[in-house]
Amino acid sequence: MTEPTSSDAARIRLEQARRLLALAQTGLHYATSAFDKERYDEIAKIAHRQIAEAASLDTIKVAELFEFESGYANPKLDVRCAVFDEAGRILLVREIADGRWSLPGGWADVGLSPAENAAKEVQEESGYTVRIERLLAVWDMNKHGHPVSPFHIWKIVFSGAIEKAGMVSGTETDNVGFFALEDIPPLSLGRVLPEQIRRITELHDSGAVDFD
């Protein structure tokens, strides 16, 4: 039997802490007595400390991240779009936050469908207007090799076809380019992994859909 690594143990602790925090958040939403709310609030604080330890973050920072999370606890939704040029190269944008590259995309906005979110993110971050053609993948980031995150995140990836070029209108990216698989630049691993870029290319070419 393979012994769990320290990284595996950290991920298990993080998942347990996320679950504990989700129970506390949901409990706070439905609790009616001050006694219950006090207890759920204490559970949330314990979970904040555990998440901070597992993700190597400051406890205060973790509390700030979840400050406005309320109601029934759900995974967060990250929407991305894969766009290819005529040579089969994939569109990537450089993130100002870490200077690394990613598929255009981000958190889903209220009031837009997943596909509408994907098209909006492409336009804002790359300047390209695209037509969303189909769904490529729905992934649970817990099941992939991303760096640990305080949040439980689901990633939806669409395929988009270029309709026209334009100017970048967002503030989160500072460069845009099309890349062949053998020339992929350093990626923002919290957003996308090299093996996911390869898989997305396979899905785009084959017409298949991947999901966890």
mmCIF file of C-alpha atoms in Angstrom:
data_model
loop_
_atom_site.group_PDB
_atom_site.id
_atom_site.type_symbol
_atom_site.label_atom_id
_atom_site.label_comp_id
_atom_site.label_asym_id
_atom_site.label_seq_id
_atom_site.Cartn_x
_atom_site.Cartn_y
_atom_site.Cartn_z
ATOM 1 C CA MET A 1 0.000 0.000 0.000
ATOM 2 C CA THR A 2 1.339 3.437 -0.928
ATOM 3 C CA GLU A 3 1.886 5.712 2.043
ATOM 4 C CA PRO A 4 0.166 9.129 1.784
ATOM 5 C CA THR A 5 2.545 12.030 1.193
ATOM 6 C CA SER A 6 2.596 15.241 3.215
ATOM 7 C CA SER A 7 0.888 16.931 0.257
ATOM 8 C CA ASP A 8 -1.876 14.304 0.301
ATOM 9 C CA ALA A 9 -2.324 14.789 4.049
ATOM 10 C CA ALA A 10 -2.570 18.561 3.624
ATOM 11 C CA ARG A 11 -5.234 18.145 0.943
ATOM 12 C CA ILE A 12 -7.223 15.793 3.167
ATOM 13 C CA ARG A 13 -7.057 18.276 6.058
ATOM 14 C CA LEU A 14 -8.082 21.087 3.746
ATOM 15 C CA GLU A 15 -11.054 19.116 2.404
ATOM 16 C CA GLN A 16 -12.175 18.304 5.949
ATOM 17 C CA ALA A 17 -11.870 21.971 6.938
ATOM 18 C CA ARG A 18 -13.837 23.085 3.859
ATOM 19 C CA ARG A 19 -16.578 20.615 4.739
ATOM 20 C CA LEU A 20 -16.629 21.828 8.338
ATOM 21 C CA LEU A 21 -16.910 25.431 7.156
ATOM 22 C CA ALA A 22 -19.706 24.524 4.713
ATOM 23 C CA LEU A 23 -21.678 22.912 7.549
ATOM 24 C CA ALA A 24 -21.131 25.994 9.721
ATOM 25 C CA GLN A 25 -22.177 28.364 6.925
ATOM 26 C CA THR A 26 -25.305 26.374 6.169
ATOM 27 C CA GLY A 27 -26.073 26.084 9.881
ATOM 28 C CA LEU A 28 -25.787 29.855 10.320
ATOM 29 C CA HIS A 29 -28.205 30.317 7.415
ATOM 30 C CA TYR A 30 -30.895 28.088 8.901
ATOM 31 C CA ALA A 31 -30.322 28.553 12.638
ATOM 32 C CA THR A 32 -33.060 30.429 14.498
ATOM 33 C CA SER A 33 -31.703 30.606 18.042
ATOM 34 C CA ALA A 34 -28.865 32.803 19.255
ATOM 35 C CA PHE A 35 -27.359 29.752 20.971
ATOM 36 C CA ASP A 36 -27.138 27.787 17.711
ATOM 37 C CA LYS A 37 -25.735 30.762 15.800
ATOM 38 C CA GLU A 38 -23.036 31.237 18.420
ATOM 39 C CA ARG A 39 -21.990 27.588 18.129
ATOM 40 C CA TYR A 40 -21.958 27.606 14.324
ATOM 41 C CA ASP A 41 -19.934 30.817 14.368
ATOM 42 C CA GLU A 42 -17.360 29.129 16.615
ATOM 43 C CA ILE A 43 -17.212 26.137 14.249
ATOM 44 C CA ALA A 44 -16.599 28.553 11.352
ATOM 45 C CA LYS A 45 -13.688 30.137 13.205
ATOM 46 C CA ILE A 46 -12.155 26.718 13.860
ATOM 47 C CA ALA A 47 -12.513 25.892 10.165
ATOM 48 C CA HIS A 48 -10.875 29.204 9.208
ATOM 49 C CA ARG A 49 -7.835 28.300 11.311
ATOM 50 C CA GLN A 50 -7.653 24.812 9.796
ATOM 51 C CA ILE A 51 -7.948 26.138 6.222
ATOM 52 C CA ALA A 52 -5.268 28.742 6.929
ATOM 53 C CA GLU A 53 -2.909 26.056 8.188
ATOM 54 C CA ALA A 54 -3.560 23.657 5.295
ATOM 55 C CA ALA A 55 -3.315 26.369 2.620
ATOM 56 C CA SER A 56 -0.408 28.260 4.259
ATOM 57 C CA LEU A 57 -2.474 31.423 4.606
ATOM 58 C CA ASP A 58 -3.046 33.894 7.414
ATOM 59 C CA THR A 59 -6.161 33.130 9.471
ATOM 60 C CA ILE A 60 -7.358 36.730 9.162
ATOM 61 C CA LYS A 61 -6.976 36.542 5.381
ATOM 62 C CA VAL A 62 -9.052 33.357 5.264
ATOM 63 C CA ALA A 63 -11.770 34.963 7.397
ATOM 64 C CA GLU A 64 -11.831 37.919 4.984
ATOM 65 C CA LEU A 65 -12.146 35.589 1.989
ATOM 66 C CA PHE A 66 -15.255 33.981 3.481
ATOM 67 C CA GLU A 67 -16.686 37.116 5.098
ATOM 68 C CA PHE A 68 -19.414 37.565 2.489
ATOM 69 C CA GLU A 69 -20.091 33.862 1.926
ATOM 70 C CA SER A 70 -23.538 33.175 3.332
ATOM 71 C CA GLY A 71 -26.558 30.992 2.712
ATOM 72 C CA TYR A 72 -26.408 27.335 1.783
ATOM 73 C CA ALA A 73 -22.753 26.535 1.053
ATOM 74 C CA ASN A 74 -21.936 25.598 -2.555
ATOM 75 C CA PRO A 75 -18.748 25.141 -4.615
ATOM 76 C CA LYS A 76 -17.549 28.244 -6.461
ATOM 77 C CA LEU A 77 -17.792 28.220 -10.254
ATOM 78 C CA ASP A 78 -14.793 29.068 -12.461
ATOM 79 C CA VAL A 79 -15.709 29.489 -16.152
ATOM 80 C CA ARG A 80 -13.010 29.275 -18.843
ATOM 81 C CA CYS A 81 -12.963 29.349 -22.645
ATOM 82 C CA ALA A 82 -10.635 27.569 -25.083
ATOM 83 C CA VAL A 83 -10.131 29.475 -28.341
ATOM 84 C CA PHE A 84 -7.983 28.182 -31.210
ATOM 85 C CA ASP A 85 -6.648 29.970 -34.285
ATOM 86 C CA GLU A 86 -6.464 28.524 -37.810
ATOM 87 C CA ALA A 87 -3.090 26.942 -37.041
ATOM 88 C CA GLY A 88 -4.553 25.055 -34.080
ATOM 89 C CA ARG A 89 -2.795 27.181 -31.465
ATOM 90 C CA ILE A 90 -4.623 27.932 -28.215
ATOM 91 C CA LEU A 91 -5.349 31.441 -26.920
ATOM 92 C CA LEU A 92 -3.801 32.309 -23.556
ATOM 93 C CA VAL A 93 -3.777 35.513 -21.526
ATOM 94 C CA ARG A 94 -1.160 36.643 -19.013
ATOM 95 C CA GLU A 95 -2.492 37.255 -15.517
ATOM 96 C CA ILE A 96 -1.309 40.459 -13.855
ATOM 97 C CA ALA A 97 -1.723 38.811 -10.443
ATOM 98 C CA ASP A 98 1.162 36.354 -10.910
ATOM 99 C CA GLY A 99 2.666 37.122 -14.333
ATOM 100 C CA ARG A 100 1.740 33.668 -15.641
ATOM 101 C CA TRP A 101 -0.590 32.519 -18.391
ATOM 102 C CA SER A 102 -4.063 31.018 -18.384
ATOM 103 C CA LEU A 103 -7.159 30.371 -20.428
ATOM 104 C CA PRO A 104 -9.342 33.485 -20.373
ATOM 105 C CA GLY A 105 -11.989 33.181 -17.688
ATOM 106 C CA GLY A 106 -12.793 33.647 -14.022
ATOM 107 C CA TRP A 107 -15.568 33.482 -11.447
ATOM 108 C CA ALA A 108 -19.074 33.196 -12.892
ATOM 109 C CA ASP A 109 -21.075 36.428 -12.618
ATOM 110 C CA VAL A 110 -24.660 36.531 -11.382
ATOM 111 C CA GLY A 111 -27.140 37.354 -14.139
ATOM 112 C CA LEU A 112 -25.263 35.576 -16.950
ATOM 113 C CA SER A 113 -25.389 31.981 -18.127
ATOM 114 C CA PRO A 114 -22.149 29.928 -18.008
ATOM 115 C CA ALA A 115 -21.671 30.358 -21.769
ATOM 116 C CA GLU A 116 -22.339 34.105 -21.569
ATOM 117 C CA ASN A 117 -19.782 34.353 -18.784
ATOM 118 C CA ALA A 118 -17.202 32.545 -20.913
ATOM 119 C CA ALA A 119 -17.712 34.862 -23.904
ATOM 120 C CA LYS A 120 -17.571 37.949 -21.688
ATOM 121 C CA GLU A 121 -14.315 36.869 -20.068
ATOM 122 C CA VAL A 122 -12.677 36.231 -23.448
ATOM 123 C CA GLN A 123 -13.641 39.689 -24.691
ATOM 124 C CA GLU A 124 -12.502 41.469 -21.527
ATOM 125 C CA GLU A 125 -9.222 39.599 -21.090
ATOM 126 C CA SER A 126 -8.099 39.097 -24.699
ATOM 127 C CA GLY A 127 -10.091 41.566 -26.806
ATOM 128 C CA TYR A 128 -11.530 38.798 -29.007
ATOM 129 C CA THR A 129 -15.260 38.463 -29.518
ATOM 130 C CA VAL A 130 -16.137 34.772 -29.687
ATOM 131 C CA ARG A 131 -19.134 32.593 -30.385
ATOM 132 C CA ILE A 132 -19.462 29.845 -27.800
ATOM 133 C CA GLU A 133 -19.744 26.580 -29.707
ATOM 134 C CA ARG A 134 -19.932 23.818 -27.128
ATOM 135 C CA LEU A 135 -18.988 22.500 -23.708
ATOM 136 C CA LEU A 136 -15.587 20.823 -23.413
ATOM 137 C CA ALA A 137 -15.186 19.933 -19.741
ATOM 138 C CA VAL A 138 -16.609 20.164 -16.234
ATOM 139 C CA TRP A 139 -13.888 19.514 -13.664
ATOM 140 C CA ASP A 140 -13.740 19.422 -9.894
ATOM 141 C CA MET A 141 -10.429 21.116 -9.086
ATOM 142 C CA ASN A 142 -10.063 18.877 -6.020
ATOM 143 C CA LYS A 143 -9.533 15.966 -8.417
ATOM 144 C CA HIS A 144 -6.685 17.636 -10.312
ATOM 145 C CA GLY A 145 -3.208 18.733 -9.322
ATOM 146 C CA HIS A 146 -3.873 22.405 -8.677
ATOM 147 C CA PRO A 147 -2.217 24.194 -5.744
ATOM 148 C CA VAL A 148 -4.405 24.091 -2.639
ATOM 149 C CA SER A 149 -7.177 26.685 -2.462
ATOM 150 C CA PRO A 150 -9.399 27.760 0.441
ATOM 151 C CA PHE A 151 -12.418 27.252 -1.836
ATOM 152 C CA HIS A 152 -13.960 24.149 -3.356
ATOM 153 C CA ILE A 153 -14.077 25.052 -7.061
ATOM 154 C CA TRP A 154 -15.748 23.540 -10.109
ATOM 155 C CA LYS A 155 -14.282 24.522 -13.482
ATOM 156 C CA ILE A 156 -16.372 24.699 -16.665
ATOM 157 C CA VAL A 157 -14.506 24.956 -19.979
ATOM 158 C CA PHE A 158 -16.205 25.962 -23.246
ATOM 159 C CA SER A 159 -14.958 26.080 -26.825
ATOM 160 C CA GLY A 160 -15.215 29.469 -28.523
ATOM 161 C CA ALA A 161 -14.831 30.476 -32.193
ATOM 162 C CA ILE A 162 -13.341 33.882 -33.043
ATOM 163 C CA GLU A 163 -15.718 36.365 -34.647
ATOM 164 C CA LYS A 164 -13.571 39.505 -34.442
ATOM 165 C CA ALA A 165 -10.581 41.020 -32.692
ATOM 166 C CA GLY A 166 -10.664 44.071 -30.467
ATOM 167 C CA MET A 167 -9.094 45.775 -27.480
ATOM 168 C CA VAL A 168 -8.656 44.295 -24.023
ATOM 169 C CA SER A 169 -11.207 45.958 -21.731
ATOM 170 C CA GLY A 170 -10.475 44.232 -18.416
ATOM 171 C CA THR A 171 -7.838 44.991 -15.797
ATOM 172 C CA GLU A 172 -6.678 41.471 -14.888
ATOM 173 C CA THR A 173 -4.487 40.606 -17.902
ATOM 174 C CA ASP A 174 -1.612 42.391 -19.631
ATOM 175 C CA ASN A 175 -0.708 40.205 -22.621
ATOM 176 C CA VAL A 176 -2.381 37.895 -25.137
ATOM 177 C CA GLY A 177 -1.056 35.234 -27.474
ATOM 178 C CA PHE A 178 -1.715 32.008 -29.367
ATOM 179 C CA PHE A 179 0.550 29.076 -28.488
ATOM 180 C CA ALA A 180 1.268 25.629 -29.891
ATOM 181 C CA LEU A 181 1.309 22.807 -27.327
ATOM 182 C CA GLU A 182 5.102 22.553 -27.496
ATOM 183 C CA ASP A 183 5.444 26.304 -26.799
ATOM 184 C CA ILE A 184 3.082 26.761 -23.838
ATOM 185 C CA PRO A 185 4.493 29.482 -21.519
ATOM 186 C CA PRO A 186 4.603 29.186 -17.695
ATOM 187 C CA LEU A 187 1.015 28.669 -16.567
ATOM 188 C CA SER A 188 -0.905 30.080 -13.608
ATOM 189 C CA LEU A 189 -1.385 26.670 -12.011
ATOM 190 C CA GLY A 190 -4.197 27.770 -9.732
ATOM 191 C CA ARG A 191 -6.177 28.434 -12.903
ATOM 192 C CA VAL A 192 -5.063 25.807 -15.427
ATOM 193 C CA LEU A 193 -2.552 22.959 -15.627
ATOM 194 C CA PRO A 194 -0.360 21.872 -18.581
ATOM 195 C CA GLU A 195 -2.124 18.502 -18.746
ATOM 196 C CA GLN A 196 -5.477 20.307 -18.859
ATOM 197 C CA ILE A 197 -4.321 22.366 -21.844
ATOM 198 C CA ARG A 198 -3.394 19.124 -23.617
ATOM 199 C CA ARG A 199 -6.710 17.510 -22.670
ATOM 200 C CA ILE A 200 -8.699 20.554 -23.797
ATOM 201 C CA THR A 201 -6.957 20.405 -27.174
ATOM 202 C CA GLU A 202 -7.850 16.712 -27.502
ATOM 203 C CA LEU A 203 -11.476 17.419 -26.582
ATOM 204 C CA HIS A 204 -11.690 20.286 -29.059
ATOM 205 C CA ASP A 205 -10.286 18.140 -31.870
ATOM 206 C CA SER A 206 -12.294 14.991 -31.089
ATOM 207 C CA GLY A 207 -15.681 16.523 -30.264
ATOM 208 C CA ALA A 208 -15.733 14.765 -26.887
ATOM 209 C CA VAL A 209 -16.704 16.118 -23.442
ATOM 210 C CA ASP A 210 -14.834 15.414 -20.210
ATOM 211 C CA PHE A 211 -16.260 15.577 -16.698
ATOM 212 C CA ASP A 212 -15.527 14.517 -13.129
#
